[in-house]
Amino acid sequence: MSSPIQRQTTTARLQLNSQKTRQRSGFSLLEMMLALAILGTSLAVLADIAGLGVTAAREAQALVTARMICQNKLTETLLNVDGGLAPTPVSRNAVDSYDSDSLETFYFTLEINPGEISGLLSLRGTVEVMDPEEQVTIATYSIDRWIVDPDIGLIEMEQEELAAREEIANGGAASGGIE
């Protein structure tokens, strides 16, 4: 059996423990500091992710604008070739953006090289988007097109052949009789 002294000691311990529990009704300083550290780290990670999202959106917008500019400039070149003008290289020419709110600078370059097949030219139009503040490239877009080399005379040969066929068709009807 337990002695009266042991019972008093056990009762005193229980009362002391219950008083400690009653006194501790809030969070300790250590718990609050730990919670704030977790919250701060979470906010820092979320801010970093948001920054990456803004950067990706800016790059995507610049790439779309660069694509439209590149397609337009290359189409102009191809229309000039169809009009009889030989294509000429363009080296890093600044062009206007279609977006009036855009702060980026757009540069168009046209490279003309002999094609892999004789009689063809390889045209490569490239638009480079530069950040005006940091002077770094944000996006680059290129389009390759192959065209018949106007200098080799295939177009003139085709026109001469067409004229010869017309002459034969017209001349054959006029002088087609027996002499």
JSON list of C-alpha atoms in Angstrom, two decimals:
[
{"chain": "A", "resi": 1, "resn": "MET", "atom": "CA", "xyz": [0.00, 0.00, 0.00]},
{"chain": "A", "resi": 2, "resn": "SER", "atom": "CA", "xyz": [1.10, 3.50, -0.54]},
{"chain": "A", "resi": 3, "resn": "SER", "atom": "CA", "xyz": [2.09, 5.70, 2.28]},
{"chain": "A", "resi": 4, "resn": "PRO", "atom": "CA", "xyz": [0.48, 9.09, 2.96]},
{"chain": "A", "resi": 5, "resn": "ILE", "atom": "CA", "xyz": [3.71, 10.86, 1.97]},
{"chain": "A", "resi": 6, "resn": "GLN", "atom": "CA", "xyz": [3.74, 9.23, -1.45]},
{"chain": "A", "resi": 7, "resn": "ARG", "atom": "CA", "xyz": [0.11, 10.22, -2.01]},
{"chain": "A", "resi": 8, "resn": "GLN", "atom": "CA", "xyz": [0.84, 13.82, -1.12]},
{"chain": "A", "resi": 9, "resn": "THR", "atom": "CA", "xyz": [3.84, 13.89, -3.45]},
{"chain": "A", "resi": 10, "resn": "THR", "atom": "CA", "xyz": [1.80, 12.44, -6.30]},
{"chain": "A", "resi": 11, "resn": "THR", "atom": "CA", "xyz": [-1.03, 14.89, -5.64]},
{"chain": "A", "resi": 12, "resn": "ALA", "atom": "CA", "xyz": [1.42, 17.81, -5.54]},
{"chain": "A", "resi": 13, "resn": "ARG", "atom": "CA", "xyz": [2.92, 16.71, -8.89]},
{"chain": "A", "resi": 14, "resn": "LEU", "atom": "CA", "xyz": [-0.51, 16.49, -10.52]},
{"chain": "A", "resi": 15, "resn": "GLN", "atom": "CA", "xyz": [-1.43, 19.95, -9.25]},
{"chain": "A", "resi": 16, "resn": "LEU", "atom": "CA", "xyz": [1.88, 21.37, -10.49]},
{"chain": "A", "resi": 17, "resn": "ASN", "atom": "CA", "xyz": [1.39, 19.78, -13.93]},
{"chain": "A", "resi": 18, "resn": "SER", "atom": "CA", "xyz": [-2.18, 21.07, -14.20]},
{"chain": "A", "resi": 19, "resn": "GLN", "atom": "CA", "xyz": [-1.02, 24.59, -13.26]},
{"chain": "A", "resi": 20, "resn": "LYS", "atom": "CA", "xyz": [1.66, 24.49, -15.98]},
{"chain": "A", "resi": 21, "resn": "THR", "atom": "CA", "xyz": [-0.95, 23.38, -18.48]},
{"chain": "A", "resi": 22, "resn": "ARG", "atom": "CA", "xyz": [-3.35, 26.11, -17.47]},
{"chain": "A", "resi": 23, "resn": "GLN", "atom": "CA", "xyz": [-0.68, 28.80, -17.65]},
{"chain": "A", "resi": 24, "resn": "ARG", "atom": "CA", "xyz": [0.31, 27.80, -21.18]},
{"chain": "A", "resi": 25, "resn": "SER", "atom": "CA", "xyz": [-2.78, 28.82, -23.12]},
{"chain": "A", "resi": 26, "resn": "GLY", "atom": "CA", "xyz": [-0.95, 30.48, -26.12]},
{"chain": "A", "resi": 27, "resn": "PHE", "atom": "CA", "xyz": [1.95, 29.75, -28.45]},
{"chain": "A", "resi": 28, "resn": "SER", "atom": "CA", "xyz": [5.50, 29.98, -27.27]},
{"chain": "A", "resi": 29, "resn": "LEU", "atom": "CA", "xyz": [7.96, 32.42, -28.82]},
{"chain": "A", "resi": 30, "resn": "LEU", "atom": "CA", "xyz": [9.82, 29.55, -30.48]},
{"chain": "A", "resi": 31, "resn": "GLU", "atom": "CA", "xyz": [6.62, 28.30, -32.13]},
{"chain": "A", "resi": 32, "resn": "MET", "atom": "CA", "xyz": [5.79, 31.79, -33.40]},
{"chain": "A", "resi": 33, "resn": "MET", "atom": "CA", "xyz": [9.30, 32.27, -34.83]},
{"chain": "A", "resi": 34, "resn": "LEU", "atom": "CA", "xyz": [9.12, 28.90, -36.56]},
{"chain": "A", "resi": 35, "resn": "ALA", "atom": "CA", "xyz": [5.70, 29.73, -38.04]},
{"chain": "A", "resi": 36, "resn": "LEU", "atom": "CA", "xyz": [6.95, 33.10, -39.30]},
{"chain": "A", "resi": 37, "resn": "ALA", "atom": "CA", "xyz": [10.04, 31.48, -40.82]},
{"chain": "A", "resi": 38, "resn": "ILE", "atom": "CA", "xyz": [7.86, 28.97, -42.71]},
{"chain": "A", "resi": 39, "resn": "LEU", "atom": "CA", "xyz": [5.53, 31.76, -43.86]},
{"chain": "A", "resi": 40, "resn": "GLY", "atom": "CA", "xyz": [8.44, 33.94, -45.01]},
{"chain": "A", "resi": 41, "resn": "THR", "atom": "CA", "xyz": [10.05, 31.10, -46.94]},
{"chain": "A", "resi": 42, "resn": "SER", "atom": "CA", "xyz": [6.73, 30.25, -48.59]},
{"chain": "A", "resi": 43, "resn": "LEU", "atom": "CA", "xyz": [6.19, 33.87, -49.64]},
{"chain": "A", "resi": 44, "resn": "ALA", "atom": "CA", "xyz": [9.72, 34.06, -51.06]},
{"chain": "A", "resi": 45, "resn": "VAL", "atom": "CA", "xyz": [9.15, 30.92, -53.14]},
{"chain": "A", "resi": 46, "resn": "LEU", "atom": "CA", "xyz": [5.77, 32.20, -54.38]},
{"chain": "A", "resi": 47, "resn": "ALA", "atom": "CA", "xyz": [7.29, 35.57, -55.33]},
{"chain": "A", "resi": 48, "resn": "ASP", "atom": "CA", "xyz": [10.03, 33.79, -57.27]},
{"chain": "A", "resi": 49, "resn": "ILE", "atom": "CA", "xyz": [7.48, 31.66, -59.11]},
{"chain": "A", "resi": 50, "resn": "ALA", "atom": "CA", "xyz": [5.40, 34.76, -59.93]},
{"chain": "A", "resi": 51, "resn": "GLY", "atom": "CA", "xyz": [8.53, 36.46, -61.28]},
{"chain": "A", "resi": 52, "resn": "LEU", "atom": "CA", "xyz": [9.24, 33.47, -63.50]},
{"chain": "A", "resi": 53, "resn": "GLY", "atom": "CA", "xyz": [5.67, 33.62, -64.79]},
{"chain": "A", "resi": 54, "resn": "VAL", "atom": "CA", "xyz": [5.97, 37.30, -65.67]},
{"chain": "A", "resi": 55, "resn": "THR", "atom": "CA", "xyz": [9.28, 36.67, -67.45]},
{"chain": "A", "resi": 56, "resn": "ALA", "atom": "CA", "xyz": [7.84, 33.76, -69.42]},
{"chain": "A", "resi": 57, "resn": "ALA", "atom": "CA", "xyz": [4.80, 35.82, -70.45]},
{"chain": "A", "resi": 58, "resn": "ARG", "atom": "CA", "xyz": [7.04, 38.67, -71.61]},
{"chain": "A", "resi": 59, "resn": "GLU", "atom": "CA", "xyz": [9.20, 36.28, -73.65]},
{"chain": "A", "resi": 60, "resn": "ALA", "atom": "CA", "xyz": [6.12, 34.67, -75.20]},
{"chain": "A", "resi": 61, "resn": "GLN", "atom": "CA", "xyz": [4.70, 38.06, -76.20]},
{"chain": "A", "resi": 62, "resn": "ALA", "atom": "CA", "xyz": [8.04, 39.11, -77.69]},
{"chain": "A", "resi": 63, "resn": "LEU", "atom": "CA", "xyz": [8.29, 35.82, -79.61]},
{"chain": "A", "resi": 64, "resn": "VAL", "atom": "CA", "xyz": [4.79, 36.20, -81.08]},
{"chain": "A", "resi": 65, "resn": "THR", "atom": "CA", "xyz": [5.54, 39.76, -82.20]},
{"chain": "A", "resi": 66, "resn": "ALA", "atom": "CA", "xyz": [8.91, 38.66, -83.63]},
{"chain": "A", "resi": 67, "resn": "ARG", "atom": "CA", "xyz": [7.17, 35.89, -85.57]},
{"chain": "A", "resi": 68, "resn": "MET", "atom": "CA", "xyz": [4.66, 38.31, -87.11]},
{"chain": "A", "resi": 69, "resn": "ILE", "atom": "CA", "xyz": [7.40, 40.77, -88.07]},
{"chain": "A", "resi": 70, "resn": "CYS", "atom": "CA", "xyz": [9.59, 38.03, -89.56]},
{"chain": "A", "resi": 71, "resn": "GLN", "atom": "CA", "xyz": [6.73, 36.56, -91.61]},
{"chain": "A", "resi": 72, "resn": "ASN", "atom": "CA", "xyz": [5.75, 40.01, -92.88]},
{"chain": "A", "resi": 73, "resn": "LYS", "atom": "CA", "xyz": [9.30, 41.02, -93.88]},
{"chain": "A", "resi": 74, "resn": "LEU", "atom": "CA", "xyz": [9.99, 37.69, -95.58]},
{"chain": "A", "resi": 75, "resn": "THR", "atom": "CA", "xyz": [6.68, 37.91, -97.45]},
{"chain": "A", "resi": 76, "resn": "GLU", "atom": "CA", "xyz": [7.64, 41.42, -98.64]},
{"chain": "A", "resi": 77, "resn": "THR", "atom": "CA", "xyz": [10.94, 40.02, -99.92]},
{"chain": "A", "resi": 78, "resn": "LEU", "atom": "CA", "xyz": [9.20, 37.15, -101.72]},
{"chain": "A", "resi": 79, "resn": "LEU", "atom": "CA", "xyz": [6.72, 39.57, -103.33]},
{"chain": "A", "resi": 80, "resn": "ASN", "atom": "CA", "xyz": [9.62, 41.71, -104.53]},
{"chain": "A", "resi": 81, "resn": "VAL", "atom": "CA", "xyz": [11.23, 38.60, -106.04]},
{"chain": "A", "resi": 82, "resn": "ASP", "atom": "CA", "xyz": [7.96, 37.76, -107.79]},
{"chain": "A", "resi": 83, "resn": "GLY", "atom": "CA", "xyz": [7.93, 41.33, -109.10]},
{"chain": "A", "resi": 84, "resn": "GLY", "atom": "CA", "xyz": [11.32, 40.80, -110.73]},
{"chain": "A", "resi": 85, "resn": "LEU", "atom": "CA", "xyz": [13.62, 42.24, -108.06]},
{"chain": "A", "resi": 86, "resn": "ALA", "atom": "CA", "xyz": [16.54, 40.16, -106.86]},
{"chain": "A", "resi": 87, "resn": "PRO", "atom": "CA", "xyz": [16.60, 39.62, -103.09]},
{"chain": "A", "resi": 88, "resn": "THR", "atom": "CA", "xyz": [19.21, 41.62, -101.22]},
{"chain": "A", "resi": 89, "resn": "PRO", "atom": "CA", "xyz": [20.68, 40.77, -97.83]},
{"chain": "A", "resi": 90, "resn": "VAL", "atom": "CA", "xyz": [19.67, 42.91, -94.86]},
{"chain": "A", "resi": 91, "resn": "SER", "atom": "CA", "xyz": [21.99, 43.14, -91.88]},
{"chain": "A", "resi": 92, "resn": "ARG", "atom": "CA", "xyz": [20.40, 43.88, -88.50]},
{"chain": "A", "resi": 93, "resn": "ASN", "atom": "CA", "xyz": [17.93, 46.54, -89.50]},
{"chain": "A", "resi": 94, "resn": "ALA", "atom": "CA", "xyz": [15.75, 48.01, -86.71]},
{"chain": "A", "resi": 95, "resn": "VAL", "atom": "CA", "xyz": [12.03, 47.56, -87.43]},
{"chain": "A", "resi": 96, "resn": "ASP", "atom": "CA", "xyz": [8.91, 48.89, -85.75]},
{"chain": "A", "resi": 97, "resn": "SER", "atom": "CA", "xyz": [6.84, 46.68, -83.51]},
{"chain": "A", "resi": 98, "resn": "TYR", "atom": "CA", "xyz": [3.17, 46.04, -84.21]},
{"chain": "A", "resi": 99, "resn": "ASP", "atom": "CA", "xyz": [2.49, 46.67, -80.53]},
{"chain": "A", "resi": 100, "resn": "SER", "atom": "CA", "xyz": [2.60, 50.39, -79.78]},
{"chain": "A", "resi": 101, "resn": "ASP", "atom": "CA", "xyz": [3.05, 49.70, -76.06]},
{"chain": "A", "resi": 102, "resn": "SER", "atom": "CA", "xyz": [6.14, 47.56, -76.64]},
{"chain": "A", "resi": 103, "resn": "LEU", "atom": "CA", "xyz": [9.39, 48.85, -75.20]},
{"chain": "A", "resi": 104, "resn": "GLU", "atom": "CA", "xyz": [11.52, 46.17, -76.84]},
{"chain": "A", "resi": 105, "resn": "THR", "atom": "CA", "xyz": [13.65, 46.83, -79.91]},
{"chain": "A", "resi": 106, "resn": "PHE", "atom": "CA", "xyz": [13.22, 44.51, -82.91]},
{"chain": "A", "resi": 107, "resn": "TYR", "atom": "CA", "xyz": [15.99, 43.84, -85.44]},
{"chain": "A", "resi": 108, "resn": "PHE", "atom": "CA", "xyz": [15.42, 42.10, -88.79]},
{"chain": "A", "resi": 109, "resn": "THR", "atom": "CA", "xyz": [18.20, 40.29, -90.65]},
{"chain": "A", "resi": 110, "resn": "LEU", "atom": "CA", "xyz": [17.91, 38.64, -94.07]},
{"chain": "A", "resi": 111, "resn": "GLU", "atom": "CA", "xyz": [20.60, 36.15, -95.07]},
{"chain": "A", "resi": 112, "resn": "ILE", "atom": "CA", "xyz": [20.79, 34.87, -98.65]},
{"chain": "A", "resi": 113, "resn": "ASN", "atom": "CA", "xyz": [22.82, 31.74, -99.33]},
{"chain": "A", "resi": 114, "resn": "PRO", "atom": "CA", "xyz": [23.05, 29.28, -102.20]},
{"chain": "A", "resi": 115, "resn": "GLY", "atom": "CA", "xyz": [20.64, 26.42, -101.70]},
{"chain": "A", "resi": 116, "resn": "GLU", "atom": "CA", "xyz": [21.61, 22.80, -101.33]},
{"chain": "A", "resi": 117, "resn": "ILE", "atom": "CA", "xyz": [20.22, 22.19, -104.81]},
{"chain": "A", "resi": 118, "resn": "SER", "atom": "CA", "xyz": [21.65, 24.03, -107.81]},
{"chain": "A", "resi": 119, "resn": "GLY", "atom": "CA", "xyz": [19.43, 26.89, -108.94]},
{"chain": "A", "resi": 120, "resn": "LEU", "atom": "CA", "xyz": [17.89, 27.56, -105.54]},
{"chain": "A", "resi": 121, "resn": "LEU", "atom": "CA", "xyz": [18.53, 30.26, -102.98]},
{"chain": "A", "resi": 122, "resn": "SER", "atom": "CA", "xyz": [18.05, 29.86, -99.27]},
{"chain": "A", "resi": 123, "resn": "LEU", "atom": "CA", "xyz": [16.53, 32.90, -97.57]},
{"chain": "A", "resi": 124, "resn": "ARG", "atom": "CA", "xyz": [16.68, 33.11, -93.80]},
{"chain": "A", "resi": 125, "resn": "GLY", "atom": "CA", "xyz": [14.79, 35.90, -92.12]},
{"chain": "A", "resi": 126, "resn": "THR", "atom": "CA", "xyz": [15.61, 36.45, -88.45]},
{"chain": "A", "resi": 127, "resn": "VAL", "atom": "CA", "xyz": [14.04, 38.83, -85.95]},
{"chain": "A", "resi": 128, "resn": "GLU", "atom": "CA", "xyz": [15.90, 39.45, -82.71]},
{"chain": "A", "resi": 129, "resn": "VAL", "atom": "CA", "xyz": [14.12, 41.10, -79.77]},
{"chain": "A", "resi": 130, "resn": "MET", "atom": "CA", "xyz": [16.31, 43.17, -77.46]},
{"chain": "A", "resi": 131, "resn": "ASP", "atom": "CA", "xyz": [15.51, 44.56, -74.03]},
{"chain": "A", "resi": 132, "resn": "PRO", "atom": "CA", "xyz": [16.34, 48.29, -74.21]},
{"chain": "A", "resi": 133, "resn": "GLU", "atom": "CA", "xyz": [17.34, 48.55, -70.55]},
{"chain": "A", "resi": 134, "resn": "GLU", "atom": "CA", "xyz": [19.54, 45.49, -70.13]},
{"chain": "A", "resi": 135, "resn": "GLN", "atom": "CA", "xyz": [20.65, 45.12, -73.79]},
{"chain": "A", "resi": 136, "resn": "VAL", "atom": "CA", "xyz": [20.06, 41.38, -73.72]},
{"chain": "A", "resi": 137, "resn": "THR", "atom": "CA", "xyz": [18.23, 39.25, -76.27]},
{"chain": "A", "resi": 138, "resn": "ILE", "atom": "CA", "xyz": [14.74, 38.33, -75.08]},
{"chain": "A", "resi": 139, "resn": "ALA", "atom": "CA", "xyz": [13.70, 36.20, -78.07]},
{"chain": "A", "resi": 140, "resn": "THR", "atom": "CA", "xyz": [14.85, 35.22, -81.55]},
{"chain": "A", "resi": 141, "resn": "TYR", "atom": "CA", "xyz": [12.68, 33.90, -84.38]},
{"chain": "A", "resi": 142, "resn": "SER", "atom": "CA", "xyz": [13.86, 32.65, -87.79]},
{"chain": "A", "resi": 143, "resn": "ILE", "atom": "CA", "xyz": [12.12, 31.48, -90.95]},
{"chain": "A", "resi": 144, "resn": "ASP", "atom": "CA", "xyz": [13.82, 29.68, -93.84]},
{"chain": "A", "resi": 145, "resn": "ARG", "atom": "CA", "xyz": [12.48, 29.81, -97.40]},
{"chain": "A", "resi": 146, "resn": "TRP", "atom": "CA", "xyz": [13.85, 28.39, -100.63]},
{"chain": "A", "resi": 147, "resn": "ILE", "atom": "CA", "xyz": [13.28, 30.23, -103.89]},
{"chain": "A", "resi": 148, "resn": "VAL", "atom": "CA", "xyz": [14.37, 29.78, -107.48]},
{"chain": "A", "resi": 149, "resn": "ASP", "atom": "CA", "xyz": [17.50, 31.84, -108.10]},
{"chain": "A", "resi": 150, "resn": "PRO", "atom": "CA", "xyz": [16.39, 34.71, -110.38]},
{"chain": "A", "resi": 151, "resn": "ASP", "atom": "CA", "xyz": [19.97, 35.16, -111.64]},
{"chain": "A", "resi": 152, "resn": "ILE", "atom": "CA", "xyz": [20.16, 31.79, -113.37]},
{"chain": "A", "resi": 153, "resn": "GLY", "atom": "CA", "xyz": [17.52, 32.81, -115.90]},
{"chain": "A", "resi": 154, "resn": "LEU", "atom": "CA", "xyz": [14.92, 30.12, -115.30]},
{"chain": "A", "resi": 155, "resn": "ILE", "atom": "CA", "xyz": [12.15, 32.70, -115.26]},
{"chain": "A", "resi": 156, "resn": "GLU", "atom": "CA", "xyz": [13.34, 34.23, -118.54]},
{"chain": "A", "resi": 157, "resn": "MET", "atom": "CA", "xyz": [13.70, 30.77, -120.05]},
{"chain": "A", "resi": 158, "resn": "GLU", "atom": "CA", "xyz": [10.13, 29.97, -119.03]},
{"chain": "A", "resi": 159, "resn": "GLN", "atom": "CA", "xyz": [8.90, 33.23, -120.57]},
{"chain": "A", "resi": 160, "resn": "GLU", "atom": "CA", "xyz": [10.84, 32.54, -123.79]},
{"chain": "A", "resi": 161, "resn": "GLU", "atom": "CA", "xyz": [9.41, 29.03, -123.95]},
{"chain": "A", "resi": 162, "resn": "LEU", "atom": "CA", "xyz": [5.90, 30.40, -123.45]},
{"chain": "A", "resi": 163, "resn": "ALA", "atom": "CA", "xyz": [6.49, 33.01, -126.19]},
{"chain": "A", "resi": 164, "resn": "ALA", "atom": "CA", "xyz": [7.84, 30.30, -128.52]},
{"chain": "A", "resi": 165, "resn": "ARG", "atom": "CA", "xyz": [4.76, 28.15, -127.91]},
{"chain": "A", "resi": 166, "resn": "GLU", "atom": "CA", "xyz": [2.49, 31.09, -128.65]},
{"chain": "A", "resi": 167, "resn": "GLU", "atom": "CA", "xyz": [4.46, 31.85, -131.82]},
{"chain": "A", "resi": 168, "resn": "ILE", "atom": "CA", "xyz": [4.21, 28.25, -132.93]},
{"chain": "A", "resi": 169, "resn": "ALA", "atom": "CA", "xyz": [0.49, 28.24, -132.18]},
{"chain": "A", "resi": 170, "resn": "ASN", "atom": "CA", "xyz": [-0.03, 31.53, -134.06]},
{"chain": "A", "resi": 171, "resn": "GLY", "atom": "CA", "xyz": [2.58, 30.93, -136.75]},
{"chain": "A", "resi": 172, "resn": "GLY", "atom": "CA", "xyz": [1.54, 27.34, -137.30]},
{"chain": "A", "resi": 173, "resn": "ALA", "atom": "CA", "xyz": [-2.01, 28.44, -138.08]},
{"chain": "A", "resi": 174, "resn": "ALA", "atom": "CA", "xyz": [-0.86, 31.23, -140.46]},
{"chain": "A", "resi": 175, "resn": "SER", "atom": "CA", "xyz": [1.84, 29.34, -142.37]},
{"chain": "A", "resi": 176, "resn": "GLY", "atom": "CA", "xyz": [0.64, 25.83, -141.82]},
{"chain": "A", "resi": 177, "resn": "GLY", "atom": "CA", "xyz": [-0.40, 25.31, -145.45]},
{"chain": "A", "resi": 178, "resn": "ILE", "atom": "CA", "xyz": [1.55, 23.50, -148.22]},
{"chain": "A", "resi": 179, "resn": "GLU", "atom": "CA", "xyz": [3.61, 25.64, -150.54]}
]
